[in-house]
Every structure is written in C-alpha cells, then in structure tokens.
Coordinates of C-alpha atoms in Angstrom, one line a residue:
Chain A
M25 CA 87.8 83.9 135.4
P26 CA 88.2 86.4 132.6
E27 CA 84.7 87.5 130.6
P28 CA 83.9 84.5 127.7
L29 CA 86.1 85.5 124.4
S30 CA 82.4 86.9 121.9
I31 CA 83.4 84.9 118.2
V32 CA 82.3 85.7 115.1
V33 CA 82.9 83.0 112.3
V34 CA 81.8 83.8 108.8
E35 CA 81.5 80.7 107.0
K36 CA 78.3 79.5 105.2
D37 CA 78.8 75.7 105.2
R38 CA 76.3 75.1 107.7
E39 CA 77.3 71.7 108.4
R40 CA 81.2 73.3 108.6
A41 CA 80.3 76.2 110.3
Q42 CA 78.5 73.4 113.3
L43 CA 82.0 71.8 113.4
I44 CA 83.9 74.9 114.0
I45 CA 81.5 76.6 116.5
A46 CA 82.3 72.3 118.6
A47 CA 85.7 72.4 117.6
L48 CA 85.4 76.6 119.7
R49 CA 83.1 74.9 122.3
E50 CA 85.6 72.0 122.9
A51 CA 88.5 74.9 123.2
G52 CA 86.4 76.8 125.7
A53 CA 84.6 79.0 123.5
T54 CA 80.8 80.0 125.1
E55 CA 79.9 82.5 122.7
V56 CA 80.5 81.9 118.8
F57 CA 78.1 83.5 116.2
V58 CA 78.2 82.0 113.1
I59 CA 77.6 84.4 109.4
A60 CA 76.8 83.6 106.1
E61 CA 75.5 86.3 104.7
D62 CA 78.0 87.7 102.4
T63 CA 76.3 91.0 101.9
G64 CA 76.4 93.7 104.9
L65 CA 79.4 91.8 106.5
A66 CA 81.1 94.3 108.1
R67 CA 77.9 95.8 109.0
R68 CA 76.8 91.8 111.1
I69 CA 80.2 92.0 112.4
A70 CA 79.9 95.4 114.1
E71 CA 76.7 95.3 115.4
R72 CA 78.4 92.3 116.7
R73 CA 81.7 93.6 118.7
P74 CA 83.6 89.8 118.7
D75 CA 86.5 89.7 120.2
L76 CA 87.9 87.2 117.2
V77 CA 86.3 87.0 113.9
L78 CA 87.7 83.9 111.9
V79 CA 87.1 83.2 107.7
D80 CA 88.2 80.3 105.5
I81 CA 91.1 82.4 104.2
A82 CA 89.3 81.2 100.8
S83 CA 87.2 83.6 101.1
P84 CA 86.3 86.6 99.3
S85 CA 85.2 88.6 102.1
R86 CA 87.8 88.1 104.1
D87 CA 89.1 91.9 101.8
V88 CA 86.1 93.4 104.6
L89 CA 87.7 92.2 107.5
E90 CA 90.6 94.4 106.5
E91 CA 88.5 97.6 106.5
L92 CA 87.7 97.5 109.8
A93 CA 90.6 97.5 111.2
L94 CA 90.6 100.8 109.7
A95 CA 87.8 100.9 112.5
S96 CA 89.0 104.5 114.7
G97 CA 85.9 105.7 115.7
P98 CA 86.1 106.2 119.7
L99 CA 83.7 103.4 120.3
E100 CA 84.8 101.0 117.2
R101 CA 86.9 97.9 118.5
P102 CA 90.0 97.6 115.8
V103 CA 89.8 94.2 114.7
A104 CA 93.2 93.3 113.2
M105 CA 94.5 89.8 111.7
F106 CA 96.5 88.3 114.1
V107 CA 99.5 90.4 114.2
D108 CA 101.6 89.0 117.7
R109 CA 104.5 89.7 116.2
S110 CA 106.2 86.6 118.9
D111 CA 103.8 84.5 117.0
A112 CA 104.3 84.4 113.6
G113 CA 104.8 80.6 114.0
L114 CA 100.4 80.4 114.4
T115 CA 99.8 83.1 112.7
R116 CA 102.1 81.5 109.7
A117 CA 100.6 77.7 111.1
A118 CA 96.5 79.1 110.4
I119 CA 97.3 80.1 106.5
E120 CA 98.7 77.2 105.9
A121 CA 95.6 75.5 107.2
G122 CA 92.9 77.7 105.2
V123 CA 91.8 80.1 108.3
S124 CA 92.7 83.7 109.3
A125 CA 92.3 84.9 112.5
Y126 CA 91.3 89.2 112.9
V127 CA 91.5 89.6 116.3
V128 CA 90.6 93.1 119.2
D129 CA 92.9 94.9 119.4
G130 CA 94.5 94.3 122.8
L131 CA 94.2 90.8 122.9
R132 CA 96.1 88.1 125.2
G133 CA 97.8 85.9 123.2
D134 CA 97.2 83.5 125.3
R135 CA 93.9 84.3 125.6
I136 CA 93.6 83.9 121.4
K137 CA 95.5 80.1 121.5
P138 CA 94.1 77.9 122.6
I139 CA 91.3 78.9 120.5
L140 CA 92.8 79.3 117.5
D141 CA 94.4 76.4 118.3
A142 CA 91.6 74.6 117.9
A143 CA 90.2 76.5 114.8
I144 CA 93.7 75.0 113.2
A145 CA 93.0 71.7 113.8
R146 CA 89.3 71.4 112.3
F147 CA 90.5 73.5 108.8
H148 CA 93.5 72.0 108.7
M149 CA 90.7 68.7 108.5
F150 CA 88.2 70.4 105.7
Q151 CA 90.9 71.0 104.0
K152 CA 92.3 67.1 104.1
M153 CA 88.1 66.5 103.5
R154 CA 88.1 68.8 100.6
T155 CA 91.0 66.7 99.3
E156 CA 89.9 63.6 100.0
L157 CA 87.7 64.7 97.7
A158 CA 88.3 65.5 94.7
A159 CA 90.7 62.7 94.7
T160 CA 87.7 61.1 94.8
K161 CA 86.1 62.0 92.4
A162 CA 89.1 62.2 89.5
A163 CA 89.8 58.4 90.6
L164 CA 85.9 58.0 89.9
E165 CA 86.6 60.0 86.2
E166 CA 89.4 57.1 85.6
R167 CA 87.4 54.5 85.7
K168 CA 84.6 56.4 83.9
V169 CA 87.0 56.3 81.3
I170 CA 88.3 53.5 81.3
D171 CA 85.5 51.9 81.2
R172 CA 84.4 53.7 78.2
A173 CA 87.5 52.8 76.3
K174 CA 87.2 49.1 77.2
G175 CA 83.6 49.2 75.9
L176 CA 85.4 51.0 72.6
L177 CA 88.4 48.4 72.0
M178 CA 85.8 45.3 73.3
R179 CA 83.5 46.5 70.5
A180 CA 85.7 47.3 67.9
R181 CA 88.1 44.4 68.7
G182 CA 85.5 42.0 68.9
I183 CA 87.4 40.6 72.3
G184 CA 86.1 40.6 76.0
E185 CA 86.9 42.8 78.8
E186 CA 89.6 41.1 80.4
E187 CA 91.6 41.3 77.2
A188 CA 90.5 44.6 77.0
Y189 CA 91.5 45.7 80.0
A190 CA 95.3 43.6 79.5
L191 CA 95.2 45.8 76.2
L192 CA 94.9 49.0 77.5
R193 CA 97.6 47.8 80.7
K194 CA 99.9 46.8 78.0
T195 CA 100.3 50.1 75.7
A196 CA 100.8 52.0 79.0
M197 CA 103.3 50.0 80.4
D198 CA 105.0 49.8 77.2
Q199 CA 104.8 53.6 76.6
G200 CA 105.4 54.0 80.3
R201 CA 102.3 56.4 80.2
R202 CA 98.9 55.6 82.6
I203 CA 96.6 53.4 82.0
A204 CA 94.2 56.5 82.5
D205 CA 96.0 58.0 79.4
I206 CA 96.3 55.3 77.3
A207 CA 92.4 55.3 78.2
Q208 CA 91.7 58.7 77.6
A209 CA 94.2 59.2 74.7
L210 CA 91.2 56.0 73.2
V211 CA 87.8 57.9 73.6
T212 CA 89.0 61.3 71.9
A213 CA 90.7 59.7 68.9
A214 CA 87.6 57.7 68.6
E215 CA 84.6 61.0 69.4
L216 CA 87.2 62.2 66.6
L217 CA 86.9 59.7 64.6
R218 CA 82.6 58.9 64.8
Chain B
M7 CA 120.8 78.7 83.5
N8 CA 117.8 76.1 85.5
R9 CA 114.7 75.5 84.5
H10 CA 113.7 77.0 88.4
V11 CA 109.3 77.1 89.1
L12 CA 108.3 80.1 90.5
P13 CA 105.4 80.4 92.7
V14 CA 103.4 82.9 91.8
G15 CA 100.1 85.2 92.9
F16 CA 97.4 86.3 90.9
I17 CA 94.2 87.8 91.2
P18 CA 91.6 87.0 88.5
L19 CA 91.3 90.1 86.8
V20 CA 92.0 91.3 83.4
D21 CA 95.6 93.2 84.3
A22 CA 96.1 90.3 86.0
A23 CA 97.4 89.1 82.1
P24 CA 101.2 89.8 82.5
L25 CA 101.9 87.3 84.0
I26 CA 99.1 84.8 82.7
V27 CA 99.7 85.5 79.4
A28 CA 103.7 85.4 80.2
Q29 CA 103.0 81.1 81.5
E30 CA 100.7 81.1 78.0
M31 CA 103.0 82.1 75.7
G32 CA 106.0 81.5 76.7
F33 CA 107.5 84.6 77.4
A34 CA 108.5 83.1 80.9
D35 CA 109.6 79.6 79.5
E36 CA 112.2 81.9 76.7
E37 CA 114.3 82.4 80.8
R38 CA 113.4 78.5 81.5
L39 CA 110.9 79.5 84.4
T40 CA 107.8 78.5 84.9
L41 CA 105.6 80.4 87.1
D42 CA 102.9 78.3 89.0
L43 CA 100.6 80.5 89.2
R44 CA 98.5 80.4 92.5
R45 CA 94.9 81.9 92.2
A46 CA 94.0 83.8 95.5
A47 CA 90.3 85.0 96.7
S48 CA 91.2 88.1 97.9
W49 CA 93.7 91.0 98.3
S50 CA 94.8 90.1 102.1
M51 CA 94.9 86.9 101.0
L52 CA 97.4 87.2 98.7
R53 CA 99.3 90.0 100.7
D54 CA 100.0 87.6 103.7
M55 CA 100.8 84.4 100.7
L56 CA 103.7 86.9 100.2
V57 CA 104.3 88.3 103.0
F58 CA 104.5 84.4 104.7
G59 CA 106.6 83.0 101.6
Q60 CA 104.0 81.1 100.1
V61 CA 104.7 83.6 96.4
D62 CA 107.4 84.8 95.4
A63 CA 106.2 87.0 93.6
A64 CA 102.5 88.9 92.8
H65 CA 99.6 90.3 91.1
M66 CA 99.6 93.3 94.0
L67 CA 97.5 96.5 93.4
S68 CA 100.2 99.6 93.1
V69 CA 99.4 101.5 96.9
V70 CA 99.4 97.9 99.2
P71 CA 103.9 97.9 99.0
V72 CA 103.2 101.8 99.9
A73 CA 101.1 101.6 102.8
T74 CA 102.9 98.9 104.0
A75 CA 105.7 100.9 104.6
L76 CA 104.1 103.5 106.1
G77 CA 102.2 101.3 108.7
L78 CA 98.7 101.0 107.0
G79 CA 97.2 97.9 107.1
G80 CA 97.8 94.3 108.3
A81 CA 100.5 93.1 106.6
M82 CA 103.6 92.1 108.8
A83 CA 106.8 92.5 106.0
G84 CA 107.7 95.8 103.4
L85 CA 106.7 95.2 100.2
E86 CA 107.7 97.0 97.5
A87 CA 107.8 97.1 93.6
L88 CA 109.9 95.7 91.1
M89 CA 107.8 96.8 88.1
V90 CA 104.4 98.4 86.8
L91 CA 101.5 95.5 85.2
S92 CA 99.5 97.9 84.3
L93 CA 98.3 101.6 84.8
N94 CA 94.2 102.3 84.8
G95 CA 91.4 99.8 83.5
Q96 CA 89.0 101.1 87.1
V97 CA 85.0 102.2 85.7
V98 CA 83.0 104.2 88.0
A99 CA 79.5 102.8 87.9
V100 CA 76.1 103.7 89.9
S101 CA 72.8 101.7 90.2
P102 CA 70.1 102.0 88.0
A103 CA 68.1 104.1 90.8
L104 CA 71.3 106.0 91.0
A105 CA 71.4 107.1 87.1
G106 CA 67.6 107.4 87.1
R107 CA 67.8 110.2 88.8
M108 CA 71.3 111.8 87.3
Q109 CA 69.5 111.5 84.1
A110 CA 66.3 113.3 84.9
A111 CA 68.4 115.9 86.7
G112 CA 70.0 116.4 83.0
H113 CA 73.3 114.4 83.2
G114 CA 74.7 113.1 80.5
F115 CA 76.6 109.8 81.0
D116 CA 79.2 111.7 79.0
F117 CA 81.7 109.1 80.4
T118 CA 84.2 111.6 79.9
D119 CA 83.8 114.4 82.0
A120 CA 85.0 113.9 85.6
Q121 CA 84.1 117.4 87.1
A122 CA 80.4 117.3 85.8
A123 CA 80.0 113.6 86.5
G124 CA 81.2 113.9 89.7
Q125 CA 79.0 117.3 90.6
A126 CA 76.4 115.2 89.2
L127 CA 76.5 112.0 91.5
L128 CA 76.6 114.4 94.2
A129 CA 74.1 116.6 93.4
A130 CA 71.5 113.0 93.1
G131 CA 72.2 112.0 96.8
Q132 CA 73.6 112.7 100.2
G133 CA 74.6 109.9 102.3
L134 CA 76.1 108.3 98.9
R135 CA 78.1 104.3 99.7
I136 CA 80.3 103.4 97.5
G137 CA 82.4 100.5 97.2
V138 CA 86.2 99.8 96.1
P139 CA 87.6 96.8 96.5
F140 CA 89.4 97.3 99.0
P141 CA 91.0 99.4 101.2
F142 CA 94.0 100.2 100.2
S143 CA 93.7 100.3 95.7
M144 CA 94.0 102.6 93.5
H145 CA 89.9 102.4 93.3
A146 CA 89.7 104.3 96.7
E147 CA 92.2 107.2 95.9
L148 CA 90.3 108.3 92.8
I149 CA 87.5 108.1 94.2
H150 CA 88.4 110.5 97.5
Y151 CA 90.7 112.5 95.2
W152 CA 87.8 113.4 92.4
L153 CA 85.4 113.2 95.5
D154 CA 87.3 114.8 98.6
G155 CA 86.9 118.4 97.1
M156 CA 83.4 118.7 95.9
Q157 CA 83.0 118.8 99.8
P158 CA 80.6 115.6 99.4
Q159 CA 77.8 114.7 102.2
G160 CA 77.6 112.0 104.4
L161 CA 79.6 109.5 101.7
T162 CA 81.2 106.5 102.8
I163 CA 83.4 104.3 101.0
H164 CA 83.4 100.4 101.3
T165 CA 85.1 97.6 100.5
V166 CA 83.1 94.8 98.7
P167 CA 85.2 92.2 96.8
P168 CA 84.8 93.1 93.6
P169 CA 83.0 89.2 92.4
H170 CA 80.0 90.1 94.8
M171 CA 79.6 93.9 93.8
A172 CA 76.7 93.5 91.0
K173 CA 74.9 91.7 94.1
A174 CA 76.0 94.6 96.3
L175 CA 74.4 96.9 94.1
A176 CA 71.2 94.9 93.2
A177 CA 70.6 94.3 97.0
G178 CA 71.3 98.1 98.2
E179 CA 74.5 98.2 100.3
I180 CA 76.3 100.0 97.8
D181 CA 75.0 103.6 95.5
A182 CA 78.3 103.4 93.3
F183 CA 81.5 101.8 93.0
C184 CA 84.8 101.3 91.4
V185 CA 85.9 98.5 90.1
G186 CA 88.3 97.2 88.2
E187 CA 87.4 94.8 84.7
P188 CA 85.5 93.2 83.6
W189 CA 83.5 93.0 87.1
G190 CA 82.4 96.7 85.7
S191 CA 81.0 94.8 83.0
D192 CA 79.2 92.4 85.0
A193 CA 77.6 94.4 87.6
V194 CA 76.2 96.3 83.7
E195 CA 74.9 92.7 82.1
R196 CA 74.2 91.6 85.1
A197 CA 73.4 94.7 87.7
G198 CA 71.3 97.0 85.3
A199 CA 75.1 99.3 86.5
A200 CA 75.1 102.2 84.4
L201 CA 78.9 103.6 84.3
L202 CA 79.9 107.0 84.6
L203 CA 83.4 106.9 83.8
P204 CA 87.2 105.4 83.0
G205 CA 89.3 105.3 86.9
S206 CA 90.8 107.6 83.5
A207 CA 89.3 110.2 83.7
I208 CA 90.3 110.9 87.1
W209 CA 94.1 110.5 86.4
S210 CA 95.1 109.8 82.8
Q211 CA 98.0 107.3 84.2
A212 CA 97.1 106.3 87.3
P213 CA 99.6 103.2 88.6
E214 CA 96.8 100.1 89.1
K215 CA 98.8 96.6 89.5
V216 CA 102.7 96.4 90.2
L217 CA 104.4 93.4 90.7
A218 CA 105.3 92.8 93.8
T219 CA 107.3 90.9 96.3
R220 CA 108.8 90.4 99.4
A221 CA 110.5 93.6 100.3
G222 CA 115.0 92.8 99.6
W223 CA 114.2 89.3 97.8
A224 CA 114.9 91.0 94.1
E225 CA 118.1 91.9 96.0
A226 CA 118.6 88.2 97.7
E227 CA 117.2 86.6 93.9
P228 CA 119.0 88.6 91.6
E229 CA 119.1 86.5 88.6
L230 CA 115.5 84.9 89.2
A231 CA 114.5 88.3 90.1
G232 CA 115.8 89.4 86.5
R233 CA 114.4 85.7 85.0
L234 CA 110.9 87.1 85.6
M235 CA 111.1 90.5 85.3
R236 CA 112.8 90.5 81.4
A237 CA 109.8 87.8 80.7
L238 CA 107.2 89.9 82.0
W239 CA 108.5 93.4 80.3
R240 CA 108.3 91.6 76.3
T241 CA 104.5 89.8 78.0
A242 CA 103.6 93.9 78.2
R243 CA 105.1 94.6 75.0
W244 CA 103.3 91.8 73.6
L245 CA 99.7 92.8 75.0
G246 CA 100.1 96.2 73.7
D247 CA 100.3 95.5 70.6
P248 CA 96.5 95.5 69.3
A249 CA 96.7 92.6 66.8
N250 CA 97.1 89.6 70.0
R251 CA 94.5 91.0 71.7
L252 CA 92.3 88.3 71.0
T253 CA 93.9 85.5 72.1
A254 CA 94.4 87.5 75.4
S255 CA 91.5 87.5 76.0
E256 CA 90.4 83.6 75.2
M257 CA 93.7 83.0 77.1
L258 CA 92.8 84.7 80.3
A259 CA 88.8 83.5 79.6
R260 CA 89.9 80.2 81.1
S261 CA 88.3 78.3 84.1
D262 CA 92.1 78.2 85.9
Y263 CA 92.4 81.0 85.3
L264 CA 89.2 84.7 85.1
D265 CA 86.6 81.8 84.0
L266 CA 84.4 84.4 82.1
E267 CA 83.7 85.2 78.4
A268 CA 85.6 86.8 76.6
E269 CA 84.4 88.5 75.5
V270 CA 83.8 90.5 78.6
I271 CA 87.0 90.7 79.0
D272 CA 88.0 92.0 74.8
R273 CA 86.0 94.7 76.0
A274 CA 88.1 95.8 78.6
L275 CA 90.8 94.7 76.4
S276 CA 89.7 97.1 73.5
G277 CA 88.7 99.7 75.8
L278 CA 85.4 99.4 73.9
L279 CA 82.3 99.5 77.2
I280 CA 79.1 98.8 77.1
T281 CA 78.1 101.7 80.1
A282 CA 74.5 99.9 79.9
A283 CA 72.7 97.4 79.9
R284 CA 71.2 99.3 76.8
G285 CA 73.9 101.3 76.3
A286 CA 75.6 101.8 73.2
E287 CA 79.8 101.1 72.8
L288 CA 82.3 103.2 73.9
H289 CA 85.8 103.4 72.9
V290 CA 87.5 105.4 75.9
P291 CA 91.3 105.7 75.2
Q292 CA 93.6 104.9 77.1
F293 CA 91.2 102.5 79.1
L294 CA 94.2 99.7 80.1
E295 CA 97.7 100.3 79.3
Y296 CA 100.1 97.9 79.2
H297 CA 103.5 99.0 78.0
A298 CA 103.2 101.9 76.2
G299 CA 105.3 105.1 76.8
A300 CA 107.4 103.4 79.9
A301 CA 103.7 102.1 81.7
N302 CA 106.2 99.7 83.3
F303 CA 108.5 101.3 85.0
P304 CA 108.0 102.1 88.2
W305 CA 108.1 105.9 88.7
R306 CA 109.1 106.9 92.7
S307 CA 106.9 109.5 91.2
Q308 CA 103.9 107.4 91.5
A309 CA 105.2 106.1 94.7
A310 CA 106.0 109.2 96.2
W311 CA 100.9 110.9 94.8
I312 CA 100.1 107.5 96.7
G313 CA 101.8 107.6 99.9
A314 CA 100.7 112.0 99.8
R315 CA 97.2 111.6 99.6
L316 CA 97.2 108.2 102.0
A317 CA 99.2 110.8 104.8
G318 CA 96.9 113.5 104.2
R319 CA 94.0 110.8 104.9
F320 CA 95.4 109.5 108.3
G321 CA 97.0 111.9 109.2
L322 CA 100.6 110.7 109.0
D323 CA 103.5 113.7 107.7
V324 CA 103.9 114.5 104.1
P325 CA 107.5 114.3 103.1
Q326 CA 108.2 111.5 105.3
A327 CA 105.4 109.1 104.0
I328 CA 106.3 110.3 100.5
A329 CA 110.4 109.7 101.2
A330 CA 109.6 106.2 102.9
A331 CA 106.2 105.4 99.9
K332 CA 109.0 106.7 96.8
A333 CA 111.9 103.3 98.6
T334 CA 109.5 100.4 97.8
F335 CA 109.0 101.6 94.0
R336 CA 112.3 100.5 92.0
S337 CA 113.2 102.0 89.4
D338 CA 117.1 101.3 90.5
L339 CA 116.0 97.2 89.3
Y340 CA 114.0 98.1 86.6
R341 CA 117.3 100.3 85.8
Q342 CA 119.3 96.9 86.2
H343 CA 117.7 94.1 85.4
L344 CA 115.3 95.7 82.3
G345 CA 118.3 97.7 81.1
P346 CA 120.2 95.7 79.1
A347 CA 116.9 93.8 77.7
G348 CA 116.2 96.7 75.3
A349 CA 113.7 98.1 77.7
E350 CA 113.3 102.3 77.0
L351 CA 115.1 104.6 80.8
P352 CA 114.0 107.1 81.7
A353 CA 116.9 109.4 82.3
A354 CA 115.2 110.7 85.6
S355 CA 112.7 108.1 88.0
E356 CA 110.8 111.2 89.1
K357 CA 108.5 113.3 86.8
L358 CA 105.1 116.1 87.5
E359 CA 102.2 113.6 87.3
G360 CA 99.8 115.3 85.8
A361 CA 101.8 117.5 83.7
S362 CA 100.4 116.9 79.8
E363 CA 97.9 117.0 77.8
V364 CA 99.0 115.5 74.2
P365 CA 102.3 113.0 74.6
T366 CA 105.3 114.3 74.8
P367 CA 108.5 113.3 73.9
A368 CA 111.6 112.7 77.2
A369 CA 114.7 112.0 77.8
S370 CA 115.7 108.4 77.4
N371 CA 118.8 106.0 76.7
R372 CA 117.6 105.3 73.3
G373 CA 115.9 108.6 72.6
K374 CA 113.3 106.8 72.0
L375 CA 110.7 107.3 74.9
V376 CA 107.1 108.8 73.9
L377 CA 105.2 109.6 78.3
Q378 CA 101.3 109.3 77.0
R379 CA 99.2 111.5 77.9
N380 CA 99.0 112.6 81.4
R381 CA 96.0 114.6 84.0
F382 CA 94.3 114.7 86.6
F383 CA 90.8 115.7 85.9
D384 CA 91.3 118.6 87.6
G385 CA 94.6 119.1 86.3
R386 CA 96.6 119.4 89.1
I387 CA 100.2 119.1 88.4
F388 CA 101.8 116.4 91.4
D389 CA 106.1 117.5 92.2
P390 CA 107.4 114.8 93.8
M391 CA 109.9 117.0 95.4
P392 CA 108.1 120.3 96.5
A393 CA 110.1 122.9 98.2
G394 CA 111.5 122.5 101.2

C-alpha cells in the first residue's frame, strides 16, 4: 500500500472547496487540505509539502505556483505543472475543464490519474453551473426589459398587456430580431425621450 | 481575402493596448480579421492557452519565449516572438514604512537615479522581499540586474499576481515590488506605496511585451500571421501618437478589458505618474513606448540579453543560451511581413544594447530610422556577439 497522496486545493469558495474534497475522497485521496487565502500562498503550500496542488485555472494566484516549480533547495520538493508528456491529453482535459494541477516531480502518472480525473469531472460541473447561472441571469434580465417595454406600450397606446406583447412579437418577427432586442431598443428610446 | 476570427489572449494591463485597440479601432478589420480577445487571469494560464491552442497568439512577457527555449518553466511547446508590442512601462515601488526609512536616511526619491535608489533601498533594510508578477518576466530581470551587483543581504524575489500587489504590500508580505502599470499607481492609491523608479531608469529600452505564437505557427499560417502583424503594427503607430492617448485610455478602461478608471490608465500612457499618495506629478520620458524608434522590431540582441541573464541566474551555458534565445525573436518574419507594409527595417538584426546616450540615427531600408536613447543604469554595454 503506497503512502496516501497529500493534496492541497487552492480555493476561496467554501462550498466549492467542499465539493472538490468530496470528489477527491471518493477517488481515494485521504489527505486533502484547502487553502482559501491568497496572501502567503507560497509559504502555506510549502509548509504542507503536498504531492499535488489543484488550483482553478482562472485564479490569478496560479502564477505563484509557477514559482514553486523553481524551488531547488535540497529539502524543497519541486512542484511542476502536470507535464507528463505521455499524457498531454489529460493535461489538455484539465485545462479545458478549468483546473490546473501541480504535481511533485517524480510522482507516477498512474497514481495521479484517478485523482485528476475526479478533479476534472468536478471542475466540469462547476463550469456547467457557471454557464447555467449566467444564462439564467441573462434570461431574467431580458424578462425585466420585456416587462418594461410592455408597460411603456400599454401606457402610450392605451392597450392591454397581451396586445402589447403581441405588438412586440410582431415587430421582432417583421424585423428578424429577438423580442428582447426590440424591447431593449424601446426602453432605451423612451429613456432618451424622457 | 476571407474574414478570419482569430482567438488572441491578453492580460488586463495597459500594455495590452495594441491588441485591444487593433480590434476596437478597426485596424484588425482592415485586414479582414476579427480578434476574439480572451482575457486571462495569470501568465501561466495565458501561456497554457497558447500552448494548447485555445488561442493562436498572445500578449506575452518578453522573457517567457526565451525561458521556454532554455527549458525553464513549465511550458510544453516552444514559443516565439513575432514582434515587440511595447518597451518599458514598469514601476518599482516601496512600502510606506520602507519609504519613510529611506527618506529619513536622506534619499530624495528623484525617480531617475537608479544607482542612488538601489543603494538607499538596500541600506534601509536587510532581507528585503520584492514582488514581481512572474518568475520569468522583465520585472524579475530588471530587479536582478539592478540590485545583484550591489551585494544585497538576504534579498528575495517573490511572485505576486499584479492585482494583489497593493494587498501584499499592505499585509507586509513584501517590502517592495516591480510591476507593470496600472498596478503601481493602484498601490499608490490603495496601499500608500511610494514609486521609487520607472523600469526605464534601469534599462531605458527594455522589451516588455511581445506578440507570442507557438513556434512554427507563423510559418504554417503565413498569410494570417502577416495580417495580424500588419494590423498590430498600424495600431502601434496609432498608439505612438500622443493625440490618441485619451481615446486609448477610454477604450482600455471598459469593463471587458481593464475595468479600471480611465484616469489611472492615462497616467501610464502619458508618462505623467503620481509617485506617492500626496506626491507631485512627474513626467517620465520613455516611460512606455509602443512604436517610436523601431520599438516593434524584435531585435535578436534583446533576446540575447534575456538569454544571457537567465543563463547566469540558472547556471546554464551562456553562449548556448544566447544562441537559443536569439532564435525565439523572429526578426526574419518581421522583415518579411512588415517591410512591404512600410515599416522601417534596420539594416542589422542585432545591436549593442545600452550603447546610445542620445537618440541615434541607424542604417535602415528607408533611411529614416532613429533609435531611441538606450542605456543601462550602470552604463554597461551588452554585446550580443562576444568575441570567441
């Protein structure tokens, strides 16, 4: 039985961090630490002496880890971006999922793979959630604009809500544009004329 | 010529201007190019996006392609510089506490004399910790070049992401830093930092950012590379005209680019810097150069200087490192693509770095090339082709 891998996850968001830990535990990792602070990141990681560091690719703190890759003292363990040339596909998958992994030099690929696979799956889920959240937010914004445009039409032309919506929809179809765009144009114009 | 959408990466910094302005002002459009500008959060992320093909070109630290060629850092594929996007634009700043000690010891913060500033800095404290944005950056090289010869006691250099510089200084994680604008001015505003020197006081012609591509991409896509280079060269010419400064600051300030006050960005573009929270405005000549004096030409001697410095620090064979470094700055492709577009092409691809005290005419295709002042703070001259 090999020594358990020691993993550090750099993640500010508590909830995300817990989801990552859960996924890594399922993949067999037992020693997982979370660092949520940006300040003193290099020192905090060095103290933990991890085998593997996982960090969100969109974190500006990633560059701090590049510095750890240069550590060359006799007691320091170099941590490198996961650069197993035989498995560029895995690295690419990680980057596309939005996670970067820094692995201690010499650690064998077959020990890393299950962990990294689990991390990749988890980060894919985060990305999906992020996209969905953005889409929901955009839909809500559009709904608000359409409601405002409807209100403007109802007041200006003395028509009912359904009629106002039908007018917006017809205009959009005639012009080959989206209802939300027509509504936005109307709201903007009304603001300018006020 | 078909329209082409080219994914291009950048880091939100004032010197990302050539890529942003090329898209916004229609210089890319003139070449039937749409730049799909992808903002990256860190240099390592941008480097990986380039290596793995998520972008085809990127705004990149000039030192990164050279370091990659020397096997330093984590990149998995070679990178090369097709042109230089900007010279200088860095500032060195110190914490309020350190500034106080230096002032008490009689340092005048003249923002020009790097020799005096270095000595005052080292006299004010041992074991100084200096922040730079990336281990392989002109910032790190300038700090080493400036201070290594002054026998610093226990000085260490740490990587701090630029947006965190002010916070790291305020938290006492670092005592000083070297960073590109607007992050120095940001630390003046938010952490009471005092600007000590512009990078140009250490080397007045330091190549700061380059247009980087995967090695071989420009040869595989010659037509596309030419279009991109021409668009960026015309943008650089536009940025070099002081009349366009305010328009450029407004463009960069937008939330999808730098997301900062246009006024703070304008300080770097105008070279008018406010060096301390209650300090005066100082004009710095050659603070940040986008175009003048063949600034966009990727001189092989610039790459050689970077290669020689890295080799010295990491214990590599110097002549070998210089040869490998020179190959990453593609002055040949610059000549091929920008000569016909009207760029001033120097007769040589290497020059003595640090050898001109005043602007100096140099041989070129159109006979109108005047090289800018090119000096190191210590007056040394770097010969890219040492005898033997």
